Coordinates of C-alpha atoms and ligand atoms in Angstrom, one line a residue:
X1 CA 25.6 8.0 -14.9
X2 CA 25.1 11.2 -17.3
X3 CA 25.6 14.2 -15.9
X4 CA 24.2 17.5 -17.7
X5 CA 25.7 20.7 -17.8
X6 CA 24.3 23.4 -20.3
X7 CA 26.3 25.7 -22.1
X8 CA 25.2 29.6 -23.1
X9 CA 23.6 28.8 -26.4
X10 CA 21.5 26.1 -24.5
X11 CA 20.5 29.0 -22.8
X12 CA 20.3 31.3 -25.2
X13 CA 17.8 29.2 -27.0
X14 CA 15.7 28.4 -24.0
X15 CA 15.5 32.2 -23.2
X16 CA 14.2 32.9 -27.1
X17 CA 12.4 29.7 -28.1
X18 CA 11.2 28.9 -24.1
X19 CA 12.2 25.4 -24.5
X20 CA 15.1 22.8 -24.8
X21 CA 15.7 19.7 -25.6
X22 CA 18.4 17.8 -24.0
X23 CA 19.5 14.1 -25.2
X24 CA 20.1 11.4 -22.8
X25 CA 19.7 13.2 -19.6
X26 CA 18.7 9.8 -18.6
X27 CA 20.5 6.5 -20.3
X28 CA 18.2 4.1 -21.8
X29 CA 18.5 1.6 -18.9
X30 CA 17.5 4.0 -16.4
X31 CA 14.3 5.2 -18.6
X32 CA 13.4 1.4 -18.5
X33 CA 14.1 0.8 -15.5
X34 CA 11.6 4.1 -14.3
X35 CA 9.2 2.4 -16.9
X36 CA 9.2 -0.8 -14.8
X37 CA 9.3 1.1 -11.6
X38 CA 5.7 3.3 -12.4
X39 CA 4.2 0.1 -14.0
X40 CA 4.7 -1.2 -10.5
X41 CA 3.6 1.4 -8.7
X42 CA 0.5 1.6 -11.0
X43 CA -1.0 -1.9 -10.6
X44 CA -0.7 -1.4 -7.1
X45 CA -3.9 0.5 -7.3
X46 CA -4.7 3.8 -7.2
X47 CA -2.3 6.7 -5.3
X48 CA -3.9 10.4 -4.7
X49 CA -4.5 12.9 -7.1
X50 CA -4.6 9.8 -9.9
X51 CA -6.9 11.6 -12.6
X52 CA -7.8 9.4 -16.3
X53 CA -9.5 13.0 -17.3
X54 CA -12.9 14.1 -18.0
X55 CA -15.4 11.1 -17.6
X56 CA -17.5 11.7 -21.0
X57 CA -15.1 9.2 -23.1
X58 CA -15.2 6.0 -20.7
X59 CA -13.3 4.1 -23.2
X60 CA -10.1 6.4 -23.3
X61 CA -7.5 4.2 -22.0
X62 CA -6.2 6.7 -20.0
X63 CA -8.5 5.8 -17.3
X64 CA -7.4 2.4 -17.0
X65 CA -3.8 4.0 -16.7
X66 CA -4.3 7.3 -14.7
X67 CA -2.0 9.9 -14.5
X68 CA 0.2 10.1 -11.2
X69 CA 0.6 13.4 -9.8
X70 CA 3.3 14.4 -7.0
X71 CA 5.0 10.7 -6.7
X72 CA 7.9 12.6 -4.8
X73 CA 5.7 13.0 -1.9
X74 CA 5.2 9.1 -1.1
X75 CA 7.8 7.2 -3.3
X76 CA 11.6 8.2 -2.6
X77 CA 13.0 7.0 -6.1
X78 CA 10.8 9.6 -7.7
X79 CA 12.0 12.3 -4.9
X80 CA 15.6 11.2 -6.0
X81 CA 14.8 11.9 -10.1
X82 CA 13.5 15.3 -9.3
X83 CA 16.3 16.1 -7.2
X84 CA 19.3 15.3 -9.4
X85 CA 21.7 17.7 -8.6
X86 CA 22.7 18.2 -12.2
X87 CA 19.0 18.7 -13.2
X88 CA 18.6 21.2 -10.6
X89 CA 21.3 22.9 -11.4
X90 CA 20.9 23.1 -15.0
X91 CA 17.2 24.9 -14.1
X92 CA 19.2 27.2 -11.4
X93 CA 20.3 28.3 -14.6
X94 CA 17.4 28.3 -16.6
X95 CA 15.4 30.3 -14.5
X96 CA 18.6 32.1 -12.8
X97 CA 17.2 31.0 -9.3
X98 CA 17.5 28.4 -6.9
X99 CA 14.7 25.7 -8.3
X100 CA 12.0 24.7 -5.8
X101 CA 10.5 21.3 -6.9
X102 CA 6.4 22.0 -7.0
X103 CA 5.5 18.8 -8.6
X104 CA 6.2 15.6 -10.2
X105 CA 3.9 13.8 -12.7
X106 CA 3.6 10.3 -14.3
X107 CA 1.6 9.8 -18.0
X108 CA 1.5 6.7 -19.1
X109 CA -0.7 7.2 -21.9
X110 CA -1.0 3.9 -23.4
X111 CA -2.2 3.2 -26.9
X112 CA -5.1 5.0 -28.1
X113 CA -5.2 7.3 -24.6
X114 CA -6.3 11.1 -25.2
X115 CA -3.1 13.7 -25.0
X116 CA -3.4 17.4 -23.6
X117 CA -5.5 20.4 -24.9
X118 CA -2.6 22.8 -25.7
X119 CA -1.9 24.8 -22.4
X120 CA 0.4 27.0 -21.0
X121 CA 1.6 25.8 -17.4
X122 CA 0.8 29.1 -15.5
X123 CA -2.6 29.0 -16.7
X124 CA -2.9 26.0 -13.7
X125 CA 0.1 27.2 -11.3
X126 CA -0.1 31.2 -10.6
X127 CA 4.0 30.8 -10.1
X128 CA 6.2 32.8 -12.2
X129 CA 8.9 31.4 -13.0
X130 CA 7.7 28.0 -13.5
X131 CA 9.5 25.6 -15.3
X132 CA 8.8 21.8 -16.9
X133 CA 10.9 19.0 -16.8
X134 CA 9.6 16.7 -19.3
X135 CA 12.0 13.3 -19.9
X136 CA 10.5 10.8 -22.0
X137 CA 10.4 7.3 -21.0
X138 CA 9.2 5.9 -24.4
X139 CA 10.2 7.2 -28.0
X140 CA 7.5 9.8 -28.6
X141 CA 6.9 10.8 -32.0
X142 CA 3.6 12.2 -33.3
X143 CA 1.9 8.8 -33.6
X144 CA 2.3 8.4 -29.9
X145 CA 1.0 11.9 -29.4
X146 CA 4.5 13.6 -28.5
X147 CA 4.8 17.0 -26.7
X148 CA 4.3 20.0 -29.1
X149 CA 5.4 23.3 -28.5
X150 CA 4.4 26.4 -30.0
X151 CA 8.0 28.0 -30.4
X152 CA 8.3 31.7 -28.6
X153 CA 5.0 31.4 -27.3
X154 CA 5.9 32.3 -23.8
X155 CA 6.4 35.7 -24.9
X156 CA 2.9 36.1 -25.2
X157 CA 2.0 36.3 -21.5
X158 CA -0.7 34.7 -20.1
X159 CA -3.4 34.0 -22.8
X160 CA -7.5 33.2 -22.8
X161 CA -8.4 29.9 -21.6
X162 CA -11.2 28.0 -23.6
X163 CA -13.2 24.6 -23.5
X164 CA -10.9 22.1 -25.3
X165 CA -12.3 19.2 -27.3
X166 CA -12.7 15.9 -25.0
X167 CA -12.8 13.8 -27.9
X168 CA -8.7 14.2 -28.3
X169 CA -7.7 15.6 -25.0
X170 CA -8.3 14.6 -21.7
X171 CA -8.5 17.9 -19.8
X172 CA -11.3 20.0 -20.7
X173 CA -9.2 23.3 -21.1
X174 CA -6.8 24.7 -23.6
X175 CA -5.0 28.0 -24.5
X176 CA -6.8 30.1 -26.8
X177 CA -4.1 30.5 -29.7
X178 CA -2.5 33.6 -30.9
X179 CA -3.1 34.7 -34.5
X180 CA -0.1 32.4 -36.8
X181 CA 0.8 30.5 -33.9
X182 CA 2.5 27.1 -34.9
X183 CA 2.7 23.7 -33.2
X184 CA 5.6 21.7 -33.6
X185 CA 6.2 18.0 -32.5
X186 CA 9.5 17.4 -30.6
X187 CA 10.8 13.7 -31.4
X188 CA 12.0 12.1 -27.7
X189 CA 14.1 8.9 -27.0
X190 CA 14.2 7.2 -24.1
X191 CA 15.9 9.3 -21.4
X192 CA 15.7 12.7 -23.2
X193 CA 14.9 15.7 -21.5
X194 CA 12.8 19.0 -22.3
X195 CA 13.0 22.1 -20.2
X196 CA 10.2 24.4 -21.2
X197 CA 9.0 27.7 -19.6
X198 CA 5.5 27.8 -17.7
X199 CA 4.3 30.4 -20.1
X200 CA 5.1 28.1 -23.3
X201 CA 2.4 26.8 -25.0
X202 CA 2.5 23.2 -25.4
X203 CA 0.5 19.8 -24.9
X204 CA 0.0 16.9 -27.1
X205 CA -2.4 14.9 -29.9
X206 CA -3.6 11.4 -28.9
X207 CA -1.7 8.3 -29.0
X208 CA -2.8 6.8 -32.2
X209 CA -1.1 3.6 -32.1
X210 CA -2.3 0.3 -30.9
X211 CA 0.5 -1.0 -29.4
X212 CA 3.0 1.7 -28.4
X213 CA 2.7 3.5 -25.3
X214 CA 4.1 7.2 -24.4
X215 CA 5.1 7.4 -20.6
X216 CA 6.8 10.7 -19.8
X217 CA 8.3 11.4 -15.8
X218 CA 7.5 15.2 -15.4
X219 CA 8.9 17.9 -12.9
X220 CA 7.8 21.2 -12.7
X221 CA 9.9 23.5 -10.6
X222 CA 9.5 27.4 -9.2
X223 CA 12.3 29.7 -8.3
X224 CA 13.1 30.2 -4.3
X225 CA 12.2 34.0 -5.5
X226 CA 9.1 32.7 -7.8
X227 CA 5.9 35.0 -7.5
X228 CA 2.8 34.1 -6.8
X229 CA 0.0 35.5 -9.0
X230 CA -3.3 36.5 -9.7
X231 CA -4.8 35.8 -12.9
X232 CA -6.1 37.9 -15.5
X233 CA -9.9 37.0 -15.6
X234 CA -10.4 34.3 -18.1
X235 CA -6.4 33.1 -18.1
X236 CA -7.2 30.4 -15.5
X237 CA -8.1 26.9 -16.3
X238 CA -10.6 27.2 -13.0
X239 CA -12.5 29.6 -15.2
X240 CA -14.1 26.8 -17.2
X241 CA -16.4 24.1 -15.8
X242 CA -14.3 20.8 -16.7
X243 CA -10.4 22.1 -16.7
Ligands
LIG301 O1 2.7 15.0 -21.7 C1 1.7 15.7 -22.1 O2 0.9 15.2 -23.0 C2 1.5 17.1 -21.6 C3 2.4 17.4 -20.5 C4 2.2 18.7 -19.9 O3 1.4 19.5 -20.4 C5 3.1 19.2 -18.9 O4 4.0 18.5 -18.5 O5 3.0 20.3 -18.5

């Protein structure tokens, strides 16, 4: 089984760029095996929290495949991914405290599904540090509407929120951007993993194809020492009507 340890550039980078990619956390058997596992779980039927996004584009295919939110809390093998000591302890050293899962998340976004108005994480979870596990199940490349980050973004602090375009993303919210900010796709394989900081901006583009899905297992963790904030007026995603 890989086991990830990260060295001081690692590090280095996350603290400058607020994000890092790392390949093959998972092995490719393991991804597909979690892909078989969450298509399982998913024609099941529906499991709480499931959301397909805002209801004015019926035919997004997203809400044939919803989104699972916080499997860890009913479905042990998702509990066990979260919890893998060498994930954890790589973000003990991330965010230099001892992580505190907070939630665990399944897209599956199939072909032609909406992605993610560009966000930053704290805009939804008033903890600080908060940090995103994102491992990618599928490739993701930008035809399947991969995750883009805006590099150094997270030193911005907590930016505007404003009504995001439901046509390409299925929340209704995104992150007002800073003057010369820059998106950039992150090509994923199967089993690679992104740390990224909850004050990052990031999200994703639609899945364009017809017959390639992007499924993505995601953890977000807090720090045992993590603050919980209030918001600047107008930094929450609860400030606008359809977040
Ligand atoms: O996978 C995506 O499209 C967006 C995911 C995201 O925003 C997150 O994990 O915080």
């Amino acid at each position: 089984m890989t086991d990830i340890r990260l060295k001081e550039a690692q590090l280095q980078q996350y603290r400058e760029q607020g994000f890092l990619t790392v390949r093959s956390a998972f092995d490719r058997e393991q991804a597909a095996a979690m892909i078989t596992h969450y298509m399982t779980l998913r024609a099941e039927g529906p499991k709480p929290g499931d959301t397909g996004g805002t209801s004015d584009q019926p035919h997004d295919t997203n809400h044939q495949y919803p989104r699972m939110i916080n499997m860890h809390e009913w479905d042990p093998a998702s509990d066990g991914w979260a919890r893998r000591p060498d994930l954890l302890a790589a973000t003990a050293a991330l965010i230099d405290d001892t992580p505190v899962l907070r939630q665990t998340m399944l897209y599956f976004k199939p072909p032609g599904g909406r992605g993610q108005g560009l966000h930053q994480d704290e805009q939804y979870i008033c903890q600080d540090p908060l940090l995103g596990l994102w491992i990618a199940l599928d490739p993701a490349d930008d035809d399947v509407g991969q995750m883009v980050v805006v590099p150094g973004s997270h030193q911005h602090g907590l930016l505007p929120v404003e009504p995001a375009d439901t046509a390409f993303s299925f929340t209704g919210g995104q992150t007002k951007m800073p003057a010369g900010a820059i998106a950039v796709g992150v090509d994923m394989a199967p089993g690679d993993a992104l740390f990224f900081d909850g004050r990052i901006i990031h999200g994703s583009y639609p899945n364009r194809t017809t017959d390639r899905w992007r499924r993505s297992f995601i953890c977000h963790y807090v720090g045992a020492h993590s603050k919980t904030f209030e918001p600047a007026p107008g930094t929450h995603m609860s400030h606008l009507s359809h977040a």
